[in-house]
Structures are given as C-alpha cells and as structure tokens.
Coordinates of C-alpha atoms and ligand atoms in Angstrom, one line a residue:
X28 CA -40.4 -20.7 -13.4
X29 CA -41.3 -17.9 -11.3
X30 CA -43.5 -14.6 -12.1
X31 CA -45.1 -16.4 -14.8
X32 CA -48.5 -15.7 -15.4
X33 CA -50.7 -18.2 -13.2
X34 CA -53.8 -17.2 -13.8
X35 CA -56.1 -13.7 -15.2
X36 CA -56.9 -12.5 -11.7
X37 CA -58.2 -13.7 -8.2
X38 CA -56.4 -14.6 -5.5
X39 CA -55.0 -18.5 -4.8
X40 CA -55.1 -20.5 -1.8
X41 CA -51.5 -20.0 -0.2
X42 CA -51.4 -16.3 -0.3
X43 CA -49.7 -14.7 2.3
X44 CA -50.9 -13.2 5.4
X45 CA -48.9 -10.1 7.1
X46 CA -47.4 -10.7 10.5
X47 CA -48.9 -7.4 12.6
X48 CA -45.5 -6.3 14.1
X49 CA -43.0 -7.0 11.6
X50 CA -45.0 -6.3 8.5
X51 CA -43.5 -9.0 6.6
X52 CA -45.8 -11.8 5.1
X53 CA -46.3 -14.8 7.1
X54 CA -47.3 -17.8 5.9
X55 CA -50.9 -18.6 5.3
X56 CA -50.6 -22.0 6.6
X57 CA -52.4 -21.4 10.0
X58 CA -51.4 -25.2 11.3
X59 CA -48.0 -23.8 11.4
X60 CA -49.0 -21.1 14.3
X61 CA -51.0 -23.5 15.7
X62 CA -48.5 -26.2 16.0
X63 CA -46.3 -23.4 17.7
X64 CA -48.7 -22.0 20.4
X65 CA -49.2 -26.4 21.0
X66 CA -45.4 -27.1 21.0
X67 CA -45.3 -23.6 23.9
X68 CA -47.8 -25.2 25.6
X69 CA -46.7 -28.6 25.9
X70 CA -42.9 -27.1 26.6
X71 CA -44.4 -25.3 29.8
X72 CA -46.1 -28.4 30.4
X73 CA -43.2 -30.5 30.2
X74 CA -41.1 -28.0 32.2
X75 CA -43.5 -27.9 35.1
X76 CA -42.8 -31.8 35.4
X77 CA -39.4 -30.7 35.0
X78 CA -38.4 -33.3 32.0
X79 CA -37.7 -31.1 29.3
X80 CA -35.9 -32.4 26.0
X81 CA -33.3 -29.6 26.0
X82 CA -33.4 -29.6 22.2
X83 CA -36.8 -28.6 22.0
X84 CA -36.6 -25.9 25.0
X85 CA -33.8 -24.8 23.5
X86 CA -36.1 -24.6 19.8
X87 CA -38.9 -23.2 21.7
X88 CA -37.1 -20.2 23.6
X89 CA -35.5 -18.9 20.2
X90 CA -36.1 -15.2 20.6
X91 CA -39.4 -14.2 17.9
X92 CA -38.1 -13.1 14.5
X93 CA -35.0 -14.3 15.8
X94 CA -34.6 -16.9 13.6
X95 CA -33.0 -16.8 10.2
X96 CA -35.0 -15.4 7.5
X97 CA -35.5 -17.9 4.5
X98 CA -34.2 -16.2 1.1
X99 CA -35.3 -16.6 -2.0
X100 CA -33.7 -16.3 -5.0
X101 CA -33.6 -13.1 -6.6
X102 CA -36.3 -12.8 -9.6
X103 CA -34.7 -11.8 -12.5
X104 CA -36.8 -10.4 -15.4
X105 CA -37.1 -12.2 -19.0
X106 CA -35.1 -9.9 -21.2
X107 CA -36.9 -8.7 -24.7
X108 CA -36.3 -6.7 -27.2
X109 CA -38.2 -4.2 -28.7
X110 CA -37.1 -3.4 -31.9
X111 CA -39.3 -6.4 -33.9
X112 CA -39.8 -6.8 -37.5
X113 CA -40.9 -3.9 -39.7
X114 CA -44.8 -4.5 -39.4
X115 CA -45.1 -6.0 -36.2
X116 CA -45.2 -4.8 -32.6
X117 CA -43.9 -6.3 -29.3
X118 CA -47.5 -6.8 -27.6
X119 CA -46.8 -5.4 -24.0
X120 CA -50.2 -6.2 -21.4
X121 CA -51.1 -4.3 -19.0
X122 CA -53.1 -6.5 -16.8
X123 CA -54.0 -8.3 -13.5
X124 CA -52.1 -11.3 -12.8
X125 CA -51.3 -13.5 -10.2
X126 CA -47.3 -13.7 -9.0
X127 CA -44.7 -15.8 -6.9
X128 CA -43.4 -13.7 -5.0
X129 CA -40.5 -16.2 -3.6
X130 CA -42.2 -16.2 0.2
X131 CA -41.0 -17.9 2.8
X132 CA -39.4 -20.7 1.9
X133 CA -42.3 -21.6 -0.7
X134 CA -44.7 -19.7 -2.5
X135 CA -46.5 -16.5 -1.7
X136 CA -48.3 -15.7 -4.3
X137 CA -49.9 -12.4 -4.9
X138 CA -52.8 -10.5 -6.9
X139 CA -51.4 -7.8 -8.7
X140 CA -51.2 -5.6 -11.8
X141 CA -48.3 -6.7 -14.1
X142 CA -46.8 -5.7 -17.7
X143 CA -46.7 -9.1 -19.7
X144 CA -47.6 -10.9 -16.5
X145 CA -44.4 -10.7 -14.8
X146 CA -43.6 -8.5 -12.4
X147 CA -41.6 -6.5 -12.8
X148 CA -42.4 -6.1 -16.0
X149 CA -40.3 -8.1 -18.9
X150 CA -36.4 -6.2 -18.8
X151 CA -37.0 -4.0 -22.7
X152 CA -34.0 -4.2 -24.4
X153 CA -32.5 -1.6 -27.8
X154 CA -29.7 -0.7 -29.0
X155 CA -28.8 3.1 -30.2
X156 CA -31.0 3.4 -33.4
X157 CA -33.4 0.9 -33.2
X158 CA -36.5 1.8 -33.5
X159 CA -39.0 0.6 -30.9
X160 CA -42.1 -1.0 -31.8
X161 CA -44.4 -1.7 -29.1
X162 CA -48.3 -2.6 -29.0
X163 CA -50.0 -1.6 -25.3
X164 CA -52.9 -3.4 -25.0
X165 CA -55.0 -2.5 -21.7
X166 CA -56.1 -5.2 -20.1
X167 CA -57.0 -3.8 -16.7
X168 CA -60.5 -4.4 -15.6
X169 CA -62.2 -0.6 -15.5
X170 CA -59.5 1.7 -15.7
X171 CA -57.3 3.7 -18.2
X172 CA -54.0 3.1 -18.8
X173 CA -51.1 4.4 -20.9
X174 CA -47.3 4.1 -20.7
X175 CA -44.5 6.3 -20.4
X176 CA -40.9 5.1 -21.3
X177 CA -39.3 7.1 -18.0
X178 CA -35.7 8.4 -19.4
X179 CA -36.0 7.9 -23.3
X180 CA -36.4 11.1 -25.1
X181 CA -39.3 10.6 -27.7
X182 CA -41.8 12.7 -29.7
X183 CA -45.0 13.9 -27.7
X184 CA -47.3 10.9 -29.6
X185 CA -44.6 8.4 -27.8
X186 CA -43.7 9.8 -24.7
X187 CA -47.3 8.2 -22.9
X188 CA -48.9 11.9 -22.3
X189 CA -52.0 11.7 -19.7
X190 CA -54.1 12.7 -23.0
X191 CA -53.4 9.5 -24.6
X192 CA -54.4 7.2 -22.4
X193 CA -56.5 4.3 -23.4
X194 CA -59.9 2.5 -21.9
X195 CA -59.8 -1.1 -21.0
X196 CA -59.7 -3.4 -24.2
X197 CA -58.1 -1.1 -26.4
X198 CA -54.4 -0.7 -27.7
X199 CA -51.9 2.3 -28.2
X200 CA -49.2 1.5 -30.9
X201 CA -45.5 3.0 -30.0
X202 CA -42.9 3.6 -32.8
X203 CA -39.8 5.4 -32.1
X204 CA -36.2 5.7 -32.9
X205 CA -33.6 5.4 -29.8
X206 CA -31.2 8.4 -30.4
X207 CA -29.5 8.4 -26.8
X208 CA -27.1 6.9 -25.0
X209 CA -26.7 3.5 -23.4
X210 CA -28.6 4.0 -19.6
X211 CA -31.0 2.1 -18.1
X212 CA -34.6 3.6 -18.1
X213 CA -37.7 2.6 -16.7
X214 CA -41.3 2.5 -17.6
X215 CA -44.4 2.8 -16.3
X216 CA -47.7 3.6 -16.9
X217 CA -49.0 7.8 -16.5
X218 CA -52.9 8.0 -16.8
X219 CA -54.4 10.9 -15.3
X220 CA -54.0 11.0 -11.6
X221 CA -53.9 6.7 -11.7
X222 CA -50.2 7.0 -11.8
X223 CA -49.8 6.2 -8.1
X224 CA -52.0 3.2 -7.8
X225 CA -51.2 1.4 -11.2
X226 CA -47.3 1.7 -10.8
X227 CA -47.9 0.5 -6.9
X228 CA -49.6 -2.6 -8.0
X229 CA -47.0 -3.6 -9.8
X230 CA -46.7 -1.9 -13.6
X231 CA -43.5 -0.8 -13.8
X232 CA -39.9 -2.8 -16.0
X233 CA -36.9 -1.5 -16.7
X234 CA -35.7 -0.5 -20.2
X235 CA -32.1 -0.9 -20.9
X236 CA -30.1 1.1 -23.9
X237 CA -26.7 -0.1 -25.4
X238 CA -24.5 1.5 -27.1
X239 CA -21.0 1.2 -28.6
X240 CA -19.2 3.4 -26.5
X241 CA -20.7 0.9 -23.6
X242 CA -19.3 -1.8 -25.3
X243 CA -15.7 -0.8 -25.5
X244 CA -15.5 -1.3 -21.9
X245 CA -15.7 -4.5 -21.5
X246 CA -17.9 -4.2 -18.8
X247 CA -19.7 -7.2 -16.2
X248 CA -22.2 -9.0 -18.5
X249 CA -24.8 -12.3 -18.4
X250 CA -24.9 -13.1 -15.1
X251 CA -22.7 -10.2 -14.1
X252 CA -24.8 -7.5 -14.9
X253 CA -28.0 -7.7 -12.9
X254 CA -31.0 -5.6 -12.6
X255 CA -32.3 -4.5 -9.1
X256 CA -35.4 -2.8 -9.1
X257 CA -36.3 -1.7 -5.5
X258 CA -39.5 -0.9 -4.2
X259 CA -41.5 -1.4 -1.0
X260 CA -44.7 -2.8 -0.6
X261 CA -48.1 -3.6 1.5
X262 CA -50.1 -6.6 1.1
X263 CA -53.8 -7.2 2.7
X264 CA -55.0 -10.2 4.4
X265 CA -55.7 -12.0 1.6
X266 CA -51.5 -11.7 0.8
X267 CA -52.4 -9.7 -2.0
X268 CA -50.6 -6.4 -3.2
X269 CA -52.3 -3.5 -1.7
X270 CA -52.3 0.3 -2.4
X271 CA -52.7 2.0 0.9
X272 CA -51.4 5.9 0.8
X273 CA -51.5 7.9 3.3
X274 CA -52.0 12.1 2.4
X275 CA -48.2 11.9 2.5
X276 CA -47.6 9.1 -0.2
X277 CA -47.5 5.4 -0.2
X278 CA -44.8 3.9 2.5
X279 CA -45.1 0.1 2.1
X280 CA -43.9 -2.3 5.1
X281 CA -41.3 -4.4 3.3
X282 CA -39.2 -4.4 0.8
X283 CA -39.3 -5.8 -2.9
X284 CA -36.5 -6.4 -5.3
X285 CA -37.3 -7.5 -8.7
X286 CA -40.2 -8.3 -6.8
X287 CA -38.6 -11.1 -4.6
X288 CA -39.4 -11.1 -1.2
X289 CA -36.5 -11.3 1.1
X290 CA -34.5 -12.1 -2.1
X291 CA -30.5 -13.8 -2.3
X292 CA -28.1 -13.9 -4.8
X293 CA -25.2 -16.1 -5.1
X294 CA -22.3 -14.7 -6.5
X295 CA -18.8 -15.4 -7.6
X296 CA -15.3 -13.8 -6.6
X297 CA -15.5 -10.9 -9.3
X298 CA -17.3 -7.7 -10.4
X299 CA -20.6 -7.3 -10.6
X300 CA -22.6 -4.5 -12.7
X301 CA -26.1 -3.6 -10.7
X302 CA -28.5 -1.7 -12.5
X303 CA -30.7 -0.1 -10.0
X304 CA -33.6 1.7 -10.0
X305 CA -35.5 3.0 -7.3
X306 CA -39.0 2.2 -8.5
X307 CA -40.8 3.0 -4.8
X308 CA -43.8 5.3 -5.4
X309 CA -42.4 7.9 -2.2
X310 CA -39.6 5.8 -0.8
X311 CA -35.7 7.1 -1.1
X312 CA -33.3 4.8 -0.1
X313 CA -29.9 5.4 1.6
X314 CA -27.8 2.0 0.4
X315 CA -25.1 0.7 1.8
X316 CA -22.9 -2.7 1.9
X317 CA -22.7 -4.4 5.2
X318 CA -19.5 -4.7 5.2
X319 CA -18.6 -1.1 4.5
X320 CA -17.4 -1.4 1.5
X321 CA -17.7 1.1 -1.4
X322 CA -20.1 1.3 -4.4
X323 CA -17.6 1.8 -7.7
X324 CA -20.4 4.6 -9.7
X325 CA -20.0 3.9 -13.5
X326 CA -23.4 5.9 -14.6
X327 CA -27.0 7.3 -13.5
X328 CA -30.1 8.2 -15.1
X329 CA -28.7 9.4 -18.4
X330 CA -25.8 6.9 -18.7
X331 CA -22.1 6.7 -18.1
X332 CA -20.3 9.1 -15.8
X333 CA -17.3 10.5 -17.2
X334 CA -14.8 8.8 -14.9
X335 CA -16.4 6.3 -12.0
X336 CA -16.4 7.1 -8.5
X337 CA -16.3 5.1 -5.6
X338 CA -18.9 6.3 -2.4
X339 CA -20.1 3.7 0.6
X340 CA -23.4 5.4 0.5
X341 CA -26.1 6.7 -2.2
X342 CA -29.3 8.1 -1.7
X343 CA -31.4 8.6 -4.6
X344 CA -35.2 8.7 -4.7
X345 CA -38.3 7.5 -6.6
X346 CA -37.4 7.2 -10.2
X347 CA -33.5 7.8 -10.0
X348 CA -31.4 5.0 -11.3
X349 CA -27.6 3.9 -10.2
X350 CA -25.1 1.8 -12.5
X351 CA -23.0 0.3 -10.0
X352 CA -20.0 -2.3 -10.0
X353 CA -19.8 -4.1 -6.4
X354 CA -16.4 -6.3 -6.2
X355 CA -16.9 -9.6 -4.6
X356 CA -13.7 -11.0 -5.2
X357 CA -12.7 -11.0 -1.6
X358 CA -15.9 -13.0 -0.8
X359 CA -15.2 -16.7 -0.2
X360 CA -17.7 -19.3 -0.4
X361 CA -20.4 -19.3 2.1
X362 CA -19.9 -15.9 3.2
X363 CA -22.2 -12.8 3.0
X364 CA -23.2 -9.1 2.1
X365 CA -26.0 -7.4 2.8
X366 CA -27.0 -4.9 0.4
X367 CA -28.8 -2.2 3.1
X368 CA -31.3 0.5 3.2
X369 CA -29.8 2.6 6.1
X370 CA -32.7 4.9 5.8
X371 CA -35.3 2.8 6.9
X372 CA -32.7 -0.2 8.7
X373 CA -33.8 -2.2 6.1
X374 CA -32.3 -5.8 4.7
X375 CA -32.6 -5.2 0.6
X376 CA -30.8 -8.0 -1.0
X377 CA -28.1 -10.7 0.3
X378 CA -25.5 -11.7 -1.6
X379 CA -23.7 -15.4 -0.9
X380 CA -20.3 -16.0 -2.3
X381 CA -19.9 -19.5 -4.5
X382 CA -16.4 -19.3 -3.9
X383 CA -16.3 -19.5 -7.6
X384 CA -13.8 -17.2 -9.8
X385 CA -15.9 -14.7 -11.5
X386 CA -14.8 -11.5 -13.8
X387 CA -12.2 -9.2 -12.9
X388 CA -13.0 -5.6 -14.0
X389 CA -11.0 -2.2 -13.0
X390 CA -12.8 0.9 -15.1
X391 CA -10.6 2.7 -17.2
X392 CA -10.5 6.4 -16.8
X393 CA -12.2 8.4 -18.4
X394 CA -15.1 6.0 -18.7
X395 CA -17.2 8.6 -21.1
X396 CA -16.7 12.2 -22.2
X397 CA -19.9 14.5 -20.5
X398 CA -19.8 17.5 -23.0
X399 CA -21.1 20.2 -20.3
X400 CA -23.8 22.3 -21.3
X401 CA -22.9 26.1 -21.2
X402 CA -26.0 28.7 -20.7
X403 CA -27.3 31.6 -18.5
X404 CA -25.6 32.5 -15.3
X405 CA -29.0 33.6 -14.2
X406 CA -32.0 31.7 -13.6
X407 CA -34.3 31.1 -16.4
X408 CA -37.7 29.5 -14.8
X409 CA -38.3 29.1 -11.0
X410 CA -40.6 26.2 -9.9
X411 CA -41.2 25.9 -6.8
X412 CA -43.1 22.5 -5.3
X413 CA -45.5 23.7 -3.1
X414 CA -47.4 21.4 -0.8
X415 CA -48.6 18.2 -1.8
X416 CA -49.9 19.3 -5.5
X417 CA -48.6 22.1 -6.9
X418 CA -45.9 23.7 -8.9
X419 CA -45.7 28.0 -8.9
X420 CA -49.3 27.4 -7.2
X421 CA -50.8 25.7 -10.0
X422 CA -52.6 22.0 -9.6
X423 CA -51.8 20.2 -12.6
X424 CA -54.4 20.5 -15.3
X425 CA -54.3 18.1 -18.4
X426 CA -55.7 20.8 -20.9
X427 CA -53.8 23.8 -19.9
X428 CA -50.4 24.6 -20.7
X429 CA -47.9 26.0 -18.2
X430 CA -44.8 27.1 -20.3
X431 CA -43.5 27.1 -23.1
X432 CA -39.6 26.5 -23.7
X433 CA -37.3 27.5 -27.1
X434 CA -36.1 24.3 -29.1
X435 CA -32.4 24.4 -29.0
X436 CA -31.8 27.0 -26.4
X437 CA -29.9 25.9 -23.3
X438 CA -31.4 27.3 -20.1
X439 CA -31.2 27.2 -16.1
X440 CA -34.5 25.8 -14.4
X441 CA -34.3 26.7 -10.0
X442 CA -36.5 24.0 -8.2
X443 CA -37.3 25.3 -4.5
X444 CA -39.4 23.7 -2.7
X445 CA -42.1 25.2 0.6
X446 CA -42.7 22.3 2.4
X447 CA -43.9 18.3 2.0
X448 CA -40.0 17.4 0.3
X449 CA -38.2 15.2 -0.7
X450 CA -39.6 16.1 -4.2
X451 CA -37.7 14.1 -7.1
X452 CA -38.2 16.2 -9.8
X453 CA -38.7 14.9 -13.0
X454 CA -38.4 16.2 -16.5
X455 CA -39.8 14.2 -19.5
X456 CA -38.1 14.9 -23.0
X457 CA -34.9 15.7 -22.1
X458 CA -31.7 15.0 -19.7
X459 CA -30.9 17.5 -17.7
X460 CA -26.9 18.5 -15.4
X461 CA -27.2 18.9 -12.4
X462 CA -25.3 22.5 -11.3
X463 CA -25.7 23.4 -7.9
X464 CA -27.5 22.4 -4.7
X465 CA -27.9 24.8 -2.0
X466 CA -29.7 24.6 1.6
X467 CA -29.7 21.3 2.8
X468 CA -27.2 18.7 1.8
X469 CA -25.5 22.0 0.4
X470 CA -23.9 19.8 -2.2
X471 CA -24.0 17.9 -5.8
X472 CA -23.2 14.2 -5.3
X473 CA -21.0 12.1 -7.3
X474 CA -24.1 10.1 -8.6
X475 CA -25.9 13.1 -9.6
X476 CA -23.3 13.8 -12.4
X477 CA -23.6 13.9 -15.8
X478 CA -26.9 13.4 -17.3
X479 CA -29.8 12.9 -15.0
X480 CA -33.7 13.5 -15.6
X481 CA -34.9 12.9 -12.2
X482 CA -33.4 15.0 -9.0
X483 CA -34.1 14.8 -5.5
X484 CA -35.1 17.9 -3.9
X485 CA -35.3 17.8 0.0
X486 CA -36.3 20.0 2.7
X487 CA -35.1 23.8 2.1
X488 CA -33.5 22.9 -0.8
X489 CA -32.5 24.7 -3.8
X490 CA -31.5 22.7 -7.2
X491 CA -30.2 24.4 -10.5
X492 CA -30.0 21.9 -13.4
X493 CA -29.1 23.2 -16.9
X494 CA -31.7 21.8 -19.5
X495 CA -31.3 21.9 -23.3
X496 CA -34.8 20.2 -25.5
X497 CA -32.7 19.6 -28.9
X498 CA -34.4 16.1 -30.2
X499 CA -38.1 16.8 -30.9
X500 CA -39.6 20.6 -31.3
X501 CA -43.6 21.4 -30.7
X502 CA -43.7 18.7 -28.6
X503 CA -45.3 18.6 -25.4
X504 CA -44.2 17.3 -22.2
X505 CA -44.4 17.1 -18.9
X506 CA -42.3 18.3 -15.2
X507 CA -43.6 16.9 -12.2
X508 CA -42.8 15.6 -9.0
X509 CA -41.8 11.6 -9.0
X510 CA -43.3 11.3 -5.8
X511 CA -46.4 9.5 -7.2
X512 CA -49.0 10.9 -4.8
X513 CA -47.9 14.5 -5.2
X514 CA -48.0 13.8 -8.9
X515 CA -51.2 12.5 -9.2
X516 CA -52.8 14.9 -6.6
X517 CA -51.6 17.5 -9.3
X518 CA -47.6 18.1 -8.5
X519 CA -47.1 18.5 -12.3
X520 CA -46.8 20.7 -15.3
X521 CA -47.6 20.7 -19.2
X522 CA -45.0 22.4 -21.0
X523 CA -44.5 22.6 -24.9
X524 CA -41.0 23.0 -26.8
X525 CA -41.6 26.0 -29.6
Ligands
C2O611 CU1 -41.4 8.2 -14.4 CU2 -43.6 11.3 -15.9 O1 -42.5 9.8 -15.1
CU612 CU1 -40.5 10.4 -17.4
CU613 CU1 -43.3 16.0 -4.3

C-alpha cells in the first residue's frame, strides 16, 4: 500500500533527485543517465560508420522530456471517522515519516512531516452532530505544533489557537460537536509563525461533513466521489520534501495531488464528484479540463450551492475548496482528460476512461436553500492587507487583541488590500457571503456563492462579505491571510466575539 508509514524519519536509498530544468524528480538511479549519455555516444559512433540500427536512432533522437510521462495512480487517503466511543479519542500524529510518492514508474520516496503517517493526512470523516473526539499527539522532533480544523466552526479551546500549541511529546485532546452543514474542510496545523513550514512538509487532510440534506441527492459516491487535494512542491537532492520560501511565499516546482506525483485516474462513463481543495501554501490555481469541457459547481467552502452552475474555469486560492461533478460519460476506453492548471501551464491530474458504465447523475434544482444574510448597507470594519504582514498596520501579535465583534449581530467586513495580493482571506469561527467585489476581476464568481470562509483578494481589489458569529460567544478567533508566509510573517488578527 502506498503512503504508509515506512519508517520514523531519514531518508531511504531510492529517493528522488530533481531534474535542474524541468523541476520534476528524476530518478535516483544514476546508471540510468549513464547508460543514456553511453547509448548517445555509441549512436554518434555508430552513425560516423554510418550503420545505424534505425530503431535505436530513432529512440535516441526522441526530443528531451519528450517522452511520455509515467503516471501513477492517484493516492487516495484512508478514510476515518472521528466521532469514536464515548471515552476514547482518535489518536491523530503529527510526525516525520517517510512516503511513496508514486515516482516515476516506481517509488520515490520522500522525508516528510505527515498526520498519522500518510500524507495527506487520513480523509476525517462526521456526520452533522457527532461529536469529534480527537487526541493530537506531537511527534515532531523540536518544534510545536497544534491543529486547526480549517472550515468547522468550534469553541476557542477547539478551534487550534496559536496559544494552545503543544511541545514535542505532548498531546492536545479535541472534543466538539459538528453543528454545520455537509462541506468539505481541511486541517492543518497553526503554531505561531510555524504554520508555513509544517503545512509545506506535508501536515495538512481533508475533513469531510455529511449531512441529510446531502444525502437526498443521490449524489456520486465510493469510487465516485474523490478527494483531490492540490498543492505544489520542492524537493532537495536527497528527493526529500523541502521548504524553500522566497520573501514572497513558497512557489514549489511541481505539482502534488493527494500527494501523487504525476498522478492518473481511471475512470468510468459517468459522473464523478471531486472534492477539491487547494492546499498550496501561496499557489492559486486557474483549472481547466483539456478538452474544454465545463466544471458542473455543486458547493464550496461552506457546502452546497443553492442551484449548481456550470463554468470551464475556477480560480480559487490557498485554502478555498470546490465540490465539483465532471461527466465522463462521453469518454471511451483508452481515452483522456487532463485536469489543468492554466495558471502556471501545469498537468494536475489525468483521467483515463475504462470504457466501463459508471453513474449517471443530473442535479436537481435547487440543490440547497442559502438563507441570505441581511445587515448594514454600510461598512462595518475595514481591513486592509498591507504588505507582506500586516492587517490595518498591525503585525500579528498572539497576546493582543485586535477587535472585538457582537455575538449574533450580522455585519459587513471591507478587505482592501495595498500591495503583495492575491490575499485569501480567511475567517476562523464562522462562514461568511460573499457580497461584492470591486477593482480587479470587478465581479463575484459562481463558486464564491453561498457560504465561504476563505476569499481571494487580488491586486486593487475590494471584497465585502457579510459575517454573522452565532455558534459560540466569548470566543476567540482569528482573521488572517491564507497565504502561509504572509500569515506567519504576522498577516493576521486576534479577535473575540462578546
Ligand atoms: Cu486554514 Cu487559520 O487557517
Ligand atoms: Cu481556519
Ligand atoms: Cu497575503
């Protein structure tokens, strides 16, 4: 099985090196690039006495990188639960590990920092009302850790604060109730400016909520709803996953899904459900389908959408997340899609038709009903993201609070921004709707409707969202930007609900 946990830490013998030009792994096996620049050389030998095998010329004179790119099936994360019996907690690790990460052809295996051991971290699983019982032990070497459940709206003590984090070799116990709707969230850990590195190296899972409401339609399942976490990623010579920011964030050389390296998936001639989440530190991704066709939008960051919406292109940034149904019924066996990242011309995920019948799936309309929140024509707070670290000119400072927000009370929060965008904006304990955009894109997309927690902000942008924290008063939380390296340089606020 892949992603399991090989070993504590170190690195193994066939980790993968990274080709200088392309910035894609290459395999470690150096007799391979030997045997090439041997089978060149004897080729130009063997041309110069002009008796050339024309296979092998023909092998030899393949244009570099020309060749097809071995894919490896796409990782897909074990699925638990976390509502365990009364007494008893779902032990969740945060520690190194060693990983497959498909490679090549083979195995690439890679040092990194993984929840549980795999990476991404095990798929947590509720239902509306459970309650969620969850031991973090920190098993990282020297550093402290703490996780935040990204999306679920929980008291202060739960929601994985900065000032709860915990030194290596100790645990933080999690209990709380799930009182939202189904959507798929994602966790991660929030320490004091190790947010950046930690979630880099590879602690990060997705957290999916089901409800009833998400049941009555019927929608792809098994098999036919699949998680794709994206991300990018840099590895050193040793193959291993490397954290390597620049001042303007971390901008990896390839691509990761589910943490699968040039990852496949075959499908069959139906609907598919793909639960995406953009889990890049500073990466936003403009997907497409190769073959044009459109993404059917069932849902976001807080769940459903009220009726689905069909767009050929999305672009959502670090710590947004898309529910999307992709129709392969037209796809006969053999034949492909590539799932594309026009923004950086990058090859995310192929799917290969089975020629098999799979599940045929229209969405009924309405799909959910968004109850819109009503509340001030005018703006209540202004934040404006200023730089690289700082909100209304304040560097984020884990013992000082910024503002301080009525329970209950709907309001209308402004995000501007002065330079150093995109900024996805993030809000921890509550969903937010998205009301206007103005400057730049000038628009609200389809995707961004309903309830969302994270928004991107780009480049002379203005964003209103209306916010309402109804679940858990005198709580504290946080707003920051989900760039991680503006966030941990101090892009981030405390605020408390009175
Ligand atoms: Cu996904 Cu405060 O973070
Ligand atoms: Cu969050
Ligand atoms: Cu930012």
């Amino acid at each position: 099985m892949r992603n399991q946990r090989i070993e504590k830490t170190g690195s193994v013998e066939a980790a993968p090196l990274e080709d200088k030009e392309t910035g894609q792994p290459i395999s470690r096996d150096l007799t391979r690039r030997t045997f090439i620049t041997a089978a060149t050389a004897s080729v130009a030998a063997l041309a110069a006495a002009r008796i050339i095998p024309p296979g092998i010329l023909r092998a030899v004179a393949a244009p570099r990188g020309g060749g097809a790119v071995v894919r490896n099936a796409l990782h897909i994360p074990p699925v638990t639960p976390v509502q365990v019996p009364p007494g008893t907690f779902l032990p969740l690790w945060a520690a190194p590990a060693t990983v497959d990460l498909g490679g090549e052809g083979g195995h690439k295996y890679s040092s990194v920092l993984a929840y549980n051991g795999t990476f991404p971290g095990p798929t947590l699983i509720a239902r509306q009302g459970d309650v969620a019982a969850i031991r973090l032990h920190n098993g990282l070497t020297n550093e402290p850790t703490i996780t935040h459940w990204h999306g679920m709206v929980v008291p202060t003590v739960a929601d994985g604060h900065p000032l709860y984090a915990i030194a290596p070799g100790a645990t933080y116990d999690y209990e709380f109730q799930i009182n939202q709707r189904a959507c798929l969230n994602f966790y991660h850990p929030h320490p004091h400016m190790l947010t950046s590195k930690q979630v880099n190296l590879g602690l990060a899972g997705g957290f999916i909520v089901r409800d009833a409401e998400e049941d009555n339609l019927h929608l792809p399942s098994g098999v036919y709803e699949v998680p794709l976490i994206l991300r990018d990623a840099s590895f050193d010579s040793a193959g291993n996953l490397t954290y390597n920011p620049t001042s303007s964030g971390f901008f990896g050389k390839t691509s990761l899904v589910n943490g699968t390296l040039n990852p496949k998936l075959n499908v069959d001639r139906g609907v598919y459900r793909f639960r995406v989440l953009n889990g890049s530190n500073a990466r936003v991704y403009r997907i497409a389908l190769s073959n044009g066709a459109p993404f059917t939008v069932i849902g976001n960051d807080g769940g459903l959408l009220e009726s689905a919406v069909s767009v050929s292109q999305i672009e959502f940034g670090p710590g947004e997340r898309l529910d999307l149904l992709v129709d392969f019924s037209g796809l006969s066996g053999g034949n492909k899609i590539m799932l594309r990242d026009l923004a950086a011309r990058w090859d995310l995920i192929e799917f290969v038709g089975t020629g098999n019948g799979g599940y045929a799936y229209t969405p009924p309309s309405p799909l959910s009903t968004i109850v819109s929140l009503s509340g001030p024509t005018n703006v209540t707070r202004l934040f404006s993201f200023e730089g690289m670290h700082s909100i209304n000119g304040l560097r984020y400072e884990m013992n000082r609070i910024d503002f301080q927000v009525p329970f209950g009370v709907t309001e209308r929060w402004r995000f501007t921004t002065k330079g150093n965008a995109p900024h996805p904006v993030h809000v921890h304990g509550a969903s937010f709707q998205v009301v206007s955009r103005s400057g730049g894109r000038g628009q609200v997309f389809p995707w961004e409707r309903g309830w969302k927690d994270t928004v991107l902000l780009n480049d002379k942008e203005a964003v209103e969202v209306l916010i309402r924290f109804d679940q858990y008063r005198s709580s504290l939380y946080l707003l920051h930007c989900h760039q991680l390296e503006h966030e941990d340089q101090g892009m981030m606020s405390n605020f408390e609900v009175v």
